[in-house]
CSV table of C-alpha atoms in Angstrom, one decimal:
chain,number,residue,atom,x,y,z
A,1,MET,CA,12.7,-2.6,-31.3
A,2,SER,CA,15.2,0.5,-31.1
A,3,PHE,CA,16.9,1.1,-27.8
A,4,PRO,CA,20.0,2.9,-27.9
A,5,SER,CA,23.3,0.9,-28.9
A,6,ASN,CA,24.8,1.9,-25.2
A,7,PHE,CA,21.5,1.2,-23.4
A,8,LEU,CA,22.4,-0.1,-19.9
A,9,TRP,CA,20.8,-3.4,-19.1
A,10,GLY,CA,20.9,-4.9,-15.8
A,11,GLY,CA,19.6,-5.9,-12.2
A,12,ALA,CA,18.8,-4.1,-8.9
A,13,THR,CA,19.0,-5.1,-5.3
A,14,ALA,CA,19.5,-3.7,-1.8
A,15,ALA,CA,21.9,-4.7,0.7
A,16,ASN,CA,19.4,-5.3,3.5
A,17,GLN,CA,17.5,-7.4,1.4
A,18,LEU,CA,20.4,-9.8,0.3
A,19,GLU,CA,23.7,-9.6,2.1
A,20,GLY,CA,22.9,-10.9,5.7
A,21,ALA,CA,26.1,-11.1,7.8
A,22,TRP,CA,24.5,-8.4,9.8
A,23,ARG,CA,26.9,-8.3,12.8
A,24,GLU,CA,30.1,-9.4,10.7
A,25,ASP,CA,33.4,-7.4,10.3
A,26,GLY,CA,32.2,-4.5,12.4
A,27,LYS,CA,28.6,-3.9,11.0
A,28,GLY,CA,26.2,-2.1,13.2
A,29,ILE,CA,22.3,-2.4,13.5
A,30,SER,CA,20.3,-0.8,10.7
A,31,ILE,CA,16.7,0.0,10.6
A,32,SER,CA,16.0,-3.2,8.6
A,33,ASP,CA,17.9,-5.2,11.3
A,34,ILE,CA,15.0,-4.6,13.7
A,35,SER,CA,12.3,-5.4,11.5
A,36,THR,CA,10.7,-9.0,11.7
A,37,GLY,CA,9.7,-11.2,8.9
A,38,GLY,CA,5.9,-11.0,7.8
A,39,SER,CA,3.8,-12.3,5.1
A,40,ALA,CA,1.0,-10.9,2.2
A,41,LYS,CA,-1.3,-11.5,5.2
A,42,GLN,CA,0.5,-10.5,8.4
A,43,SER,CA,2.4,-7.4,8.6
A,44,LYS,CA,5.9,-7.4,9.6
A,45,ARG,CA,6.7,-5.6,13.0
A,46,ILE,CA,9.5,-3.0,14.1
A,47,THR,CA,11.0,-4.2,17.6
A,48,PRO,CA,13.4,-1.4,19.2
A,49,VAL,CA,14.5,-4.2,21.2
A,50,LEU,CA,15.5,-7.5,19.6
A,51,GLU,CA,13.2,-10.1,20.6
A,52,GLU,CA,14.7,-14.0,21.3
A,53,GLY,CA,13.1,-16.6,19.0
A,54,THR,CA,11.8,-13.9,16.6
A,55,TYR,CA,12.7,-14.1,12.8
A,56,TYR,CA,14.6,-11.3,11.5
A,57,PRO,CA,15.2,-12.1,7.8
A,58,SER,CA,17.8,-9.2,7.1
A,59,HIS,CA,20.1,-11.1,9.5
A,60,GLU,CA,20.9,-13.8,6.9
A,61,ALA,CA,19.0,-12.5,3.7
A,62,ILE,CA,20.6,-14.7,1.1
A,63,ASP,CA,24.2,-14.4,2.4
A,64,HIS,CA,25.3,-12.4,-0.8
A,65,TYR,CA,28.1,-11.0,1.5
A,66,HIS,CA,29.6,-14.7,1.3
A,67,HIS,CA,28.3,-15.2,-2.3
A,68,PHE,CA,29.0,-11.9,-4.2
A,69,LYS,CA,31.5,-13.2,-6.5
A,70,GLU,CA,29.3,-16.1,-7.5
A,71,ASP,CA,26.4,-13.7,-7.8
A,72,ILE,CA,28.3,-11.2,-9.9
A,73,ALA,CA,29.5,-14.1,-12.1
A,74,LEU,CA,25.9,-15.2,-12.7
A,75,PHE,CA,25.1,-11.2,-13.7
A,76,ALA,CA,27.8,-11.3,-16.0
A,77,GLU,CA,26.6,-14.5,-17.6
A,78,MET,CA,23.2,-13.0,-18.2
A,79,GLY,CA,25.3,-9.9,-19.7
A,80,PHE,CA,24.6,-7.3,-17.4
A,81,LYS,CA,25.6,-4.0,-18.3
A,82,ILE,CA,25.0,-2.4,-15.1
A,83,TYR,CA,24.3,-3.6,-11.6
A,84,ARG,CA,22.5,-1.2,-9.4
A,85,PHE,CA,23.0,-2.1,-5.5
A,86,SER,CA,23.1,-0.2,-2.5
A,87,ILE,CA,25.8,0.3,0.5
A,88,ASN,CA,24.9,-0.2,3.8
A,89,TRP,CA,25.7,2.8,5.9
A,90,THR,CA,26.2,0.5,9.1
A,91,ARG,CA,29.0,-1.5,7.7
A,92,ILE,CA,30.8,2.0,6.8
A,93,PHE,CA,29.8,3.9,10.1
A,94,PRO,CA,28.2,1.3,12.4
A,95,THR,CA,26.3,3.7,14.5
A,96,GLY,CA,26.6,6.9,12.2
A,97,LEU,CA,28.2,8.6,14.9
A,98,GLU,CA,31.8,7.5,14.5
A,99,GLU,CA,34.5,10.0,13.0
A,100,GLU,CA,36.5,7.5,11.0
A,101,PRO,CA,34.7,4.7,8.6
A,102,ASN,CA,35.0,1.3,9.2
A,103,GLU,CA,38.0,-0.3,6.8
A,104,LYS,CA,36.2,-3.6,6.5
A,105,GLY,CA,32.9,-2.4,5.3
A,106,LEU,CA,34.9,-0.2,2.7
A,107,GLN,CA,37.0,-3.1,1.5
A,108,PHE,CA,33.9,-5.3,0.9
A,109,TYR,CA,32.1,-2.9,-1.3
A,110,GLU,CA,35.7,-2.2,-2.9
A,111,ASP,CA,35.8,-5.8,-3.6
A,112,LEU,CA,32.2,-6.0,-4.7
A,113,ILE,CA,32.8,-3.0,-7.1
A,114,ASP,CA,36.0,-4.5,-8.7
A,115,GLU,CA,34.1,-7.6,-9.3
A,116,CYS,CA,31.7,-6.0,-11.2
A,117,ARG,CA,34.2,-4.1,-13.2
A,118,LYS,CA,36.2,-7.1,-13.6
A,119,TYR,CA,33.2,-8.2,-16.0
A,120,HIS,CA,32.9,-4.6,-17.6
A,121,ILE,CA,29.5,-4.3,-15.3
A,122,GLU,CA,28.9,-0.4,-14.5
A,123,PRO,CA,28.3,-0.1,-10.8
A,124,LEU,CA,25.1,1.9,-9.9
A,125,ILE,CA,25.3,2.8,-6.3
A,126,THR,CA,22.4,3.5,-3.7
A,127,ILE,CA,23.7,5.5,-0.9
A,128,CYS,CA,20.7,5.0,1.4
A,129,HIS,CA,18.6,2.3,0.6
A,130,TYR,CA,16.2,1.7,3.6
A,131,GLU,CA,19.4,1.4,5.9
A,132,ILE,CA,19.7,3.9,8.2
A,133,PRO,CA,21.8,3.4,11.5
A,134,PHE,CA,19.5,2.5,14.4
A,135,GLU,CA,21.5,4.3,16.6
A,136,LEU,CA,20.6,7.5,14.9
A,137,VAL,CA,16.9,6.6,15.2
A,138,LYS,CA,17.5,6.3,18.9
A,139,LYS,CA,19.5,9.5,19.2
A,140,TYR,CA,17.6,11.9,16.6
A,141,ASN,CA,14.5,10.1,15.4
A,142,GLY,CA,16.6,9.5,11.9
A,143,PHE,CA,16.1,12.6,9.6
A,144,ALA,CA,13.8,14.2,11.9
A,145,GLY,CA,17.1,15.7,13.7
A,146,ARG,CA,19.0,17.9,11.6
A,147,GLU,CA,22.2,16.3,13.0
A,148,THR,CA,21.8,13.2,10.9
A,149,ILE,CA,22.4,15.4,7.8
A,150,ASP,CA,26.1,15.8,9.2
A,151,CYS,CA,26.3,12.1,9.7
A,152,PHE,CA,25.1,11.2,6.2
A,153,MET,CA,27.6,13.7,4.5
A,154,LYS,CA,30.4,12.3,6.5
A,155,TYR,CA,29.5,8.8,5.1
A,156,CYS,CA,29.2,10.3,1.5
A,157,ARG,CA,32.6,11.7,2.0
A,158,ALA,CA,34.0,8.5,2.9
A,159,VAL,CA,32.6,6.4,-0.1
A,160,PHE,CA,33.0,9.1,-2.6
A,161,THR,CA,36.5,9.4,-1.9
A,162,ARG,CA,37.2,5.6,-1.6
A,163,TYR,CA,35.4,4.8,-5.0
A,164,LYS,CA,36.7,7.7,-7.1
A,165,GLY,CA,37.6,6.4,-10.5
A,166,LYS,CA,35.7,3.2,-10.2
A,167,VAL,CA,32.2,4.3,-9.9
A,168,LYS,CA,30.2,6.8,-12.2
A,169,TYR,CA,26.5,6.7,-11.1
A,170,TRP,CA,25.3,7.2,-7.8
A,171,LEU,CA,21.7,7.8,-6.2
A,172,THR,CA,21.2,9.6,-3.0
A,173,PHE,CA,18.2,8.1,-1.2
A,174,ASN,CA,16.0,5.3,-2.3
A,175,GLU,CA,12.3,6.1,-3.1
A,176,ILE,CA,12.5,8.9,-1.3
A,177,ASN,CA,9.1,9.8,-1.9
A,178,ASN,CA,7.8,7.1,0.2
A,179,GLY,CA,8.3,9.6,3.0
A,180,THR,CA,5.1,11.3,2.2
A,181,ASN,CA,3.4,8.3,3.5
A,182,PRO,CA,3.2,7.3,7.0
A,183,VAL,CA,4.6,4.0,6.2
A,184,GLY,CA,7.4,5.7,5.0
A,185,GLY,CA,8.3,7.7,8.0
A,186,PHE,CA,10.7,4.9,9.3
A,187,LEU,CA,11.5,3.0,6.2
A,188,ALA,CA,12.6,6.1,4.3
A,189,LEU,CA,13.3,8.5,7.0
A,190,GLY,CA,14.2,6.8,10.0
A,191,VAL,CA,11.4,8.2,11.8
A,192,LEU,CA,10.3,6.0,14.9
A,193,ASN,CA,7.9,8.0,17.0
A,194,GLU,CA,7.4,5.1,19.5
A,195,LEU,CA,10.6,3.7,20.9
A,196,LYS,CA,9.1,1.5,23.9
A,197,LYS,CA,7.3,-1.1,22.1
A,198,PRO,CA,7.0,-3.1,18.8
A,199,THR,CA,5.0,-1.2,16.2
A,200,GLU,CA,3.1,-2.9,13.1
A,201,PHE,CA,5.1,-1.9,10.1
A,202,GLN,CA,2.2,-0.9,8.0
A,203,SER,CA,0.5,1.3,10.8
A,204,PRO,CA,3.5,3.3,12.7
A,205,LYS,CA,2.5,6.3,15.1
A,206,ASP,CA,2.6,9.0,12.7
A,207,ASP,CA,3.1,12.7,13.0
A,208,PRO,CA,3.0,14.4,9.7
A,209,GLN,CA,4.9,17.6,11.1
A,210,ILE,CA,7.9,15.3,12.0
A,211,ARG,CA,8.0,13.4,8.9
A,212,PHE,CA,7.7,16.2,6.4
A,213,GLN,CA,10.4,18.1,8.4
A,214,ALA,CA,12.6,14.9,8.2
A,215,LEU,CA,12.1,14.7,4.5
A,216,HIS,CA,13.2,18.2,4.2
A,217,HIS,CA,16.5,17.4,5.8
A,218,GLU,CA,16.9,14.5,3.5
A,219,PHE,CA,16.3,17.2,0.4
A,220,ILE,CA,19.1,19.1,2.0
A,221,ALA,CA,21.6,16.0,2.8
A,222,SER,CA,20.5,14.9,-1.0
A,223,ALA,CA,21.8,18.3,-2.4
A,224,LEU,CA,24.8,18.6,-0.3
A,225,ALA,CA,25.8,15.3,-1.4
A,226,VAL,CA,25.4,16.3,-5.3
A,227,LYS,CA,27.6,19.1,-4.7
A,228,MET,CA,30.1,17.1,-2.6
A,229,ALA,CA,30.3,14.2,-5.5
A,230,HIS,CA,30.9,16.8,-8.2
A,231,GLU,CA,33.8,18.5,-6.2
A,232,ILE,CA,35.4,15.2,-5.2
A,233,ASP,CA,35.1,13.9,-8.9
A,234,PRO,CA,33.7,15.7,-11.9
A,235,ASP,CA,32.9,12.4,-13.6
A,236,TYR,CA,30.4,11.5,-11.0
A,237,LYS,CA,26.7,11.7,-11.9
A,238,VAL,CA,24.3,11.8,-9.1
A,239,GLY,CA,20.3,10.7,-9.5
A,240,CYS,CA,17.2,10.8,-7.5
A,241,MET,CA,15.3,7.5,-7.1
A,242,GLN,CA,11.5,8.1,-6.7
A,243,ILE,CA,8.5,5.5,-6.5
A,244,MET,CA,6.5,6.1,-9.7
A,245,ALA,CA,3.0,5.4,-7.9
A,246,THR,CA,1.3,5.9,-11.4
A,247,SER,CA,-2.5,6.8,-11.0
A,248,TYR,CA,-5.4,7.7,-12.9
A,249,PRO,CA,-8.9,9.1,-12.3
A,250,LEU,CA,-11.4,6.5,-12.1
A,251,THR,CA,-14.2,8.3,-13.5
A,252,PRO,CA,-14.6,11.4,-16.1
A,253,ASP,CA,-16.1,13.2,-13.3
A,254,PRO,CA,-14.0,16.3,-12.6
A,255,LEU,CA,-13.7,16.0,-8.8
A,256,ASP,CA,-11.9,12.6,-9.8
A,257,GLN,CA,-9.5,14.6,-12.1
A,258,VAL,CA,-8.6,17.4,-9.5
A,259,LEU,CA,-8.4,14.4,-6.7
A,260,ASN,CA,-5.8,12.6,-8.9
A,261,GLN,CA,-4.0,15.5,-9.6
A,262,GLN,CA,-3.6,16.4,-5.9
A,263,TYR,CA,-2.6,12.8,-5.3
A,264,ASN,CA,0.4,13.1,-8.2
A,265,HIS,CA,1.6,16.3,-7.0
A,266,ARG,CA,2.0,15.0,-3.6
A,267,MET,CA,3.2,11.5,-4.5
A,268,ASN,CA,4.9,11.6,-7.7
A,269,TRP,CA,5.9,15.3,-8.1
A,270,PHE,CA,6.8,16.9,-4.9
A,271,CYS,CA,10.1,15.1,-4.1
A,272,SER,CA,11.4,14.9,-7.6
A,273,ASP,CA,10.3,18.8,-8.1
A,274,VAL,CA,12.5,19.6,-5.1
A,275,GLN,CA,15.5,17.3,-6.0
A,276,CYS,CA,15.3,18.0,-9.8
A,277,ARG,CA,14.3,21.8,-9.9
A,278,GLY,CA,16.0,22.9,-6.6
A,279,TYR,CA,13.0,24.5,-5.0
A,280,TYR,CA,10.0,23.6,-3.3
A,281,PRO,CA,6.6,23.7,-5.7
A,282,SER,CA,4.0,26.2,-5.0
A,283,TYR,CA,1.2,23.4,-4.9
A,284,MET,CA,2.4,21.9,-1.5
A,285,LYS,CA,1.5,25.2,0.3
A,286,ARG,CA,-2.1,24.5,0.6
A,287,TYR,CA,-1.4,20.9,1.5
A,288,PHE,CA,0.9,22.0,4.2
A,289,ARG,CA,-1.4,24.6,5.2
A,290,GLU,CA,-4.3,22.2,5.5
A,291,ASN,CA,-2.5,19.6,7.2
A,292,ASN,CA,-1.1,22.0,9.9
A,293,ILE,CA,2.4,21.4,8.9
A,294,THR,CA,5.3,24.1,8.9
A,295,ILE,CA,8.7,23.2,7.2
A,296,TYR,CA,11.4,25.0,8.9
A,297,PHE,CA,14.4,26.4,6.6
A,298,GLU,CA,17.5,27.1,8.2
A,299,GLU,CA,19.3,30.4,6.7
A,300,GLY,CA,21.3,28.8,3.5
A,301,ASP,CA,18.6,25.8,3.1
A,302,GLU,CA,17.0,27.4,-0.3
A,303,GLU,CA,20.4,28.1,-1.4
A,304,ILE,CA,21.6,24.6,-0.9
A,305,LEU,CA,18.5,23.3,-2.9
A,306,LYS,CA,19.2,25.8,-5.7
A,307,ASN,CA,23.1,24.2,-6.1
A,308,GLY,CA,22.2,20.8,-5.6
A,309,PRO,CA,19.7,19.5,-8.5
A,310,VAL,CA,20.4,15.7,-9.4
A,311,ASP,CA,22.1,14.8,-13.0
A,312,PHE,CA,19.6,12.4,-13.9
A,313,TYR,CA,16.3,10.8,-12.8
A,314,THR,CA,15.6,7.1,-11.8
A,315,CYS,CA,12.4,5.5,-10.3
A,316,SER,CA,10.8,2.3,-9.5
A,317,TYR,CA,7.8,1.0,-11.5
A,318,TYR,CA,5.6,-1.8,-10.6
A,319,MET,CA,2.2,-1.1,-10.7
A,320,SER,CA,-1.0,1.9,-11.1
A,321,PHE,CA,-4.0,2.5,-9.5
A,322,CYS,CA,-6.9,5.3,-9.5
A,323,GLN,CA,-8.6,8.0,-7.6
A,324,THR,CA,-12.2,8.7,-7.0
A,325,VAL,CA,-14.5,10.6,-4.9
A,326,HIS,CA,-16.9,7.9,-5.4
A,327,ASN,CA,-16.1,5.2,-3.0
A,328,GLU,CA,-18.9,3.0,-3.8
A,329,LYS,CA,-17.5,2.5,-7.4
A,330,GLY,CA,-14.0,1.4,-6.6
A,331,LYS,CA,-12.3,-1.4,-4.6
A,332,GLU,CA,-9.2,-0.4,-2.7
A,333,VAL,CA,-6.1,-2.1,-4.3
A,334,ALA,CA,-4.4,-4.9,-2.3
A,335,GLY,CA,-0.9,-5.0,-1.5
A,336,ASN,CA,0.6,-1.4,-1.7
A,337,MET,CA,1.6,1.0,0.6
A,338,MET,CA,0.1,4.1,-1.3
A,339,GLY,CA,-3.4,3.8,-1.2
A,340,GLY,CA,-5.8,3.9,-3.9
A,341,THR,CA,-8.7,2.5,-5.9
A,342,SER,CA,-8.5,-0.8,-8.3
A,343,ASN,CA,-8.5,-0.4,-11.9
A,344,PRO,CA,-11.4,-2.7,-13.4
A,345,TYR,CA,-9.4,-2.8,-16.8
A,346,LEU,CA,-6.1,-4.6,-15.2
A,347,LYS,CA,-5.2,-7.9,-13.8
A,348,ALA,CA,-3.1,-8.2,-10.8
A,349,THR,CA,-0.2,-10.4,-9.2
A,350,ASP,CA,-0.7,-12.8,-6.3
A,351,TRP,CA,0.0,-9.8,-3.8
A,352,GLY,CA,-2.6,-7.6,-5.5
A,353,TRP,CA,-0.3,-5.5,-7.4
A,354,GLN,CA,-2.1,-4.1,-10.7
A,355,ILE,CA,-0.3,-4.7,-14.0
A,356,ASP,CA,0.0,-1.8,-16.2
A,357,PRO,CA,2.9,-2.0,-18.7
A,358,VAL,CA,1.3,0.9,-20.8
A,359,GLY,CA,1.3,3.1,-17.5
A,360,LEU,CA,5.2,2.9,-17.7
A,361,ARG,CA,5.2,4.5,-21.2
A,362,PHE,CA,2.7,7.0,-20.0
A,363,SER,CA,4.9,7.6,-16.7
A,364,LEU,CA,8.3,8.0,-18.7
A,365,ASN,CA,6.8,10.7,-21.0
A,366,GLU,CA,5.5,12.7,-18.0
A,367,ILE,CA,8.6,12.5,-16.4
A,368,TYR,CA,10.6,13.5,-19.5
A,369,ASP,CA,8.4,16.2,-20.5
A,370,ARG,CA,8.8,17.5,-16.8
A,371,TYR,CA,12.3,17.5,-16.3
A,372,GLN,CA,14.1,16.8,-19.7
A,373,LEU,CA,16.9,14.6,-17.8
A,374,PRO,CA,18.0,11.3,-18.6
A,375,ILE,CA,16.1,8.6,-16.8
A,376,MET,CA,16.5,5.1,-15.8
A,377,VAL,CA,13.7,2.7,-14.7
A,378,VAL,CA,16.0,1.0,-11.9
A,379,GLU,CA,13.3,-1.2,-10.2
A,380,ASN,CA,10.5,-3.3,-12.3
A,381,GLY,CA,9.7,-6.6,-11.7
A,382,MET,CA,7.1,-9.3,-10.6
A,383,GLY,CA,6.8,-11.0,-7.4
A,384,ALA,CA,5.4,-14.6,-7.4
A,385,TYR,CA,5.5,-17.8,-5.7
A,386,ASP,CA,7.8,-19.6,-7.9
A,387,LYS,CA,7.9,-23.4,-7.9
A,388,LYS,CA,10.3,-25.9,-9.5
A,389,ASP,CA,8.8,-28.1,-12.0
A,390,VAL,CA,9.6,-31.8,-12.6
A,391,ASP,CA,12.4,-31.2,-14.6
A,392,GLY,CA,14.1,-29.0,-11.5
A,393,MET,CA,13.7,-25.6,-13.2
A,394,VAL,CA,11.4,-22.7,-12.2
A,395,HIS,CA,9.8,-22.2,-15.6
A,396,ASP,CA,8.7,-18.7,-14.7
A,397,ARG,CA,6.7,-17.7,-18.0
A,398,TYR,CA,4.4,-15.4,-16.1
A,399,ARG,CA,7.4,-13.3,-15.1
A,400,ILE,CA,8.9,-13.4,-18.8
A,401,ASP,CA,5.5,-11.9,-20.0
A,402,TYR,CA,5.5,-9.2,-17.4
A,403,LEU,CA,9.0,-8.3,-18.0
A,404,ARG,CA,8.4,-8.3,-22.0
A,405,GLN,CA,5.2,-6.2,-21.8
A,406,HIS,CA,7.1,-3.5,-19.9
A,407,ILE,CA,10.3,-3.6,-22.1
A,408,ILE,CA,7.8,-3.2,-25.0
A,409,GLN,CA,6.3,0.0,-23.4
A,410,MET,CA,9.5,1.6,-22.6
A,411,ASN,CA,10.4,1.1,-26.1
A,412,GLU,CA,7.5,3.1,-27.0
A,413,ALA,CA,8.6,5.6,-24.8
A,414,VAL,CA,12.2,5.9,-26.3
A,415,GLU,CA,10.1,6.2,-29.8
A,416,ASP,CA,8.1,8.8,-28.2
A,417,GLY,CA,11.4,10.9,-27.7
A,418,VAL,CA,12.3,10.0,-24.0
A,419,ASP,CA,15.9,9.9,-23.1
A,420,LEU,CA,15.7,6.6,-21.3
A,421,ILE,CA,19.2,5.3,-20.7
A,422,GLY,CA,19.0,2.2,-18.6
A,423,TYR,CA,16.9,-0.6,-17.2
A,424,THR,CA,17.3,-2.7,-13.9
A,425,THR,CA,14.7,-5.1,-13.2
A,426,TRP,CA,14.1,-5.5,-9.4
A,427,GLY,CA,15.5,-8.5,-7.6
A,428,CYS,CA,17.5,-10.0,-10.4
A,429,ILE,CA,18.3,-12.5,-7.8
A,430,ASP,CA,15.6,-13.7,-5.2
A,431,LEU,CA,15.9,-11.6,-2.1
A,432,VAL,CA,13.8,-10.9,1.1
A,433,SER,CA,10.6,-8.7,0.2
A,434,ALA,CA,11.1,-5.2,1.8
A,435,SER,CA,7.4,-4.8,1.9
A,436,THR,CA,6.4,-8.1,3.5
A,437,GLY,CA,9.7,-9.5,5.0
A,438,GLU,CA,9.4,-12.7,3.2
A,439,TYR,CA,11.3,-15.2,0.8
A,440,ALA,CA,8.1,-16.2,-1.0
A,441,LYS,CA,7.7,-13.2,-2.7
A,442,ARG,CA,10.2,-13.9,-5.4
A,443,TYR,CA,11.5,-11.7,-8.1
A,444,GLY,CA,14.5,-13.0,-9.4
A,445,PHE,CA,16.1,-14.6,-12.6
A,446,ILE,CA,18.2,-16.6,-10.1
A,447,PHE,CA,16.3,-18.9,-7.6
A,448,VAL,CA,18.0,-19.0,-4.0
A,449,ASN,CA,17.5,-21.9,-1.9
A,450,LYS,CA,16.1,-20.1,1.0
A,451,PHE,CA,12.6,-20.6,2.6
A,452,ASP,CA,10.6,-18.5,5.4
A,453,ASP,CA,10.7,-21.5,7.7
A,454,GLY,CA,14.6,-21.3,8.1
A,455,THR,CA,15.4,-24.0,5.7
A,456,GLY,CA,17.5,-24.0,2.7
A,457,ASP,CA,21.4,-24.1,1.8
A,458,PHE,CA,21.7,-20.7,-0.3
A,459,SER,CA,22.5,-22.4,-3.5
A,460,ARG,CA,21.6,-20.7,-6.6
A,461,GLU,CA,20.0,-22.0,-9.4
A,462,ARG,CA,18.8,-20.4,-13.1
A,463,LYS,CA,15.3,-20.0,-13.3
A,464,GLU,CA,13.8,-19.9,-17.2
A,465,SER,CA,13.6,-16.2,-17.0
A,466,PHE,CA,17.5,-16.1,-16.6
A,467,TYR,CA,18.1,-17.4,-20.2
A,468,TRP,CA,15.2,-15.3,-21.5
A,469,TYR,CA,16.7,-11.7,-19.9
A,470,LYS,CA,20.4,-12.8,-21.2
A,471,LYS,CA,18.6,-13.2,-24.9
A,472,VAL,CA,17.0,-10.0,-24.4
A,473,ILE,CA,20.4,-8.3,-23.2
A,474,THR,CA,22.1,-10.0,-26.2
A,475,THR,CA,20.0,-8.4,-28.8
A,476,ASN,CA,19.6,-5.2,-27.2
A,477,GLY,CA,15.9,-5.7,-26.6
A,478,GLU,CA,15.1,-6.7,-30.1
A,479,ASP,CA,14.3,-10.5,-29.3
A,480,LEU,CA,11.5,-10.6,-26.7
A,481,SER,CA,10.4,-14.0,-27.7
A,482,ASP,CA,9.8,-17.3,-25.5
A,483,ILE,CA,12.7,-19.5,-24.7
A,484,ASP,CA,12.3,-22.9,-26.3
A,485,LYS,CA,13.1,-25.4,-23.8
A,486,ILE,CA,15.7,-27.1,-25.9
A,487,GLU,CA,17.8,-23.9,-25.5
A,488,LEU,CA,17.7,-24.4,-21.9
A,489,LYS,CA,19.5,-27.5,-22.1
A,490,VAL,CA,22.2,-26.0,-23.9
C-alpha cells in the first residue's frame, strides 16, 4: 500500500444527526428538527407543525453538544488527521433572517474547532448539511426563493470571518446533487411544497420546475461562497460535496448504455460540472426541455458561476446499482433514494445497499479524469445492526471487512494516478440515520448507548473496529489485517 505520507485519515458526521440540544443556547428550528423517526420499513415524516408525543430524533441525537470533548478525544485516540463535521445554520442564525449571528452558537463551534486543533486534527467543515432554517422554508420555500441566497451569504461571512486562521477546508452544500431527486427537494434544498400537513419523507409533493430552480440558486450561493472565502482568507480551500451514485448498464444492450449515460449525466455529473467547471453542461438542455423545466438566470449569474469553481472535489460513496430498459431482467435496489436495478454480482447490507468496493476505484478514476482536482472521499461506511457480544464489546468484523475492501480500492486508485488526499468514514461515532431516522442503523467505531425506544444513557464504548481503524491510520493504510482479541484487551 502506498498512500501519500500526508494523507488525511479521519471520520465524518453532521450536526443534525449527532448534536441534539435542539433548542439550547438560542438555536432555531432546522428542517431536520421537523423530521420524525422512522425505520427501514417505515418512512420518516416531515411535520410542519410539531406533533406532541411524536419522536424527533434530532432533538436529542447522541447529545454531542454536551459530549464533544469526550468524542474528539476518542477520535484523537484513533489518530484522526481530519474530522469532517457541519455547522448547524440555526445555531448561528436561528431563523436565517437575523442581521447579527448568535454568539453562543459561534462560540460552541469555536470551542469544537479548538478542541480539534488541540489534538492536531484538521477541521473539515460542511456549511450546509441538510440543516436549512425552517423559517426560510416557510418564508421563501427554502432555496426556491432567491432571497435565501442572501441569507446564506450572511451566514457564510459570519463563519468565514470568525474561524479565519483556524480552519482550512470548507464544503458548501452536502450532497448537492440529491437535489436532482424528488426526495432531495426538502433535504438538500429546503423545498416543501405542502406546508399544511405532514408528508412522507420518501414521497414528498414534487415540482421539478421549482426544485431545479432552487438547485440553480444553490449553485449561485456556492459560487459566491467560494469567492467570499478566498477574499476573507486566501488560504481557505472550498470544495463541493456530491453523492457518487455509481451506476452501470445492466446488459450490453446499447439502449442500456445510453440509459446509464443519461442517468450518470443527471445524477453524478450535472452538479459537479457546474461547481467544478463553472457553467451548465450542454447535455442538460434536452432533459430540461423534455421535462418542461426552464432555469431562470438573473443578469450576472453566468459570470458568478464562472468565477466560483471549487478548489477540490469530495463525495460520499456507499453503493452502486444498474440501469436497464429490460425491466423484466432487473430487481429494484432496496434502501436507496436514487433508484436503479440491483447488480447480480454484488451482495447487500441489511438495508439493501449493495456493496461494491471496486466501484469506488472506478468512480475515483472517472472523477479525476473529468476534473483533475484533488479528491476526498468524505463519506463511506456500512450501516448495521450492531450487537454486543458476551464480553461486552461489539465485534463488528463485517464493518472492518467493508472498510478494508474500500481502502484497498482507494489505494488502487492512487496507484492509477488519482490525486486522493483524504478519507473520512461516515458516522465515525454512532448517530441518527439521515435516510431512516433511527439509531438502529449504526455506522460508528464508537457505540453510543442510545436506542430507538428512547432508552440509553449516551455513554460511549469502543467497538472492535475502533482498534482496527487506529492501526490503519498508524500505518498509513499499510496494515489492514484483522485485530486479534488479545490486542483489544491492551
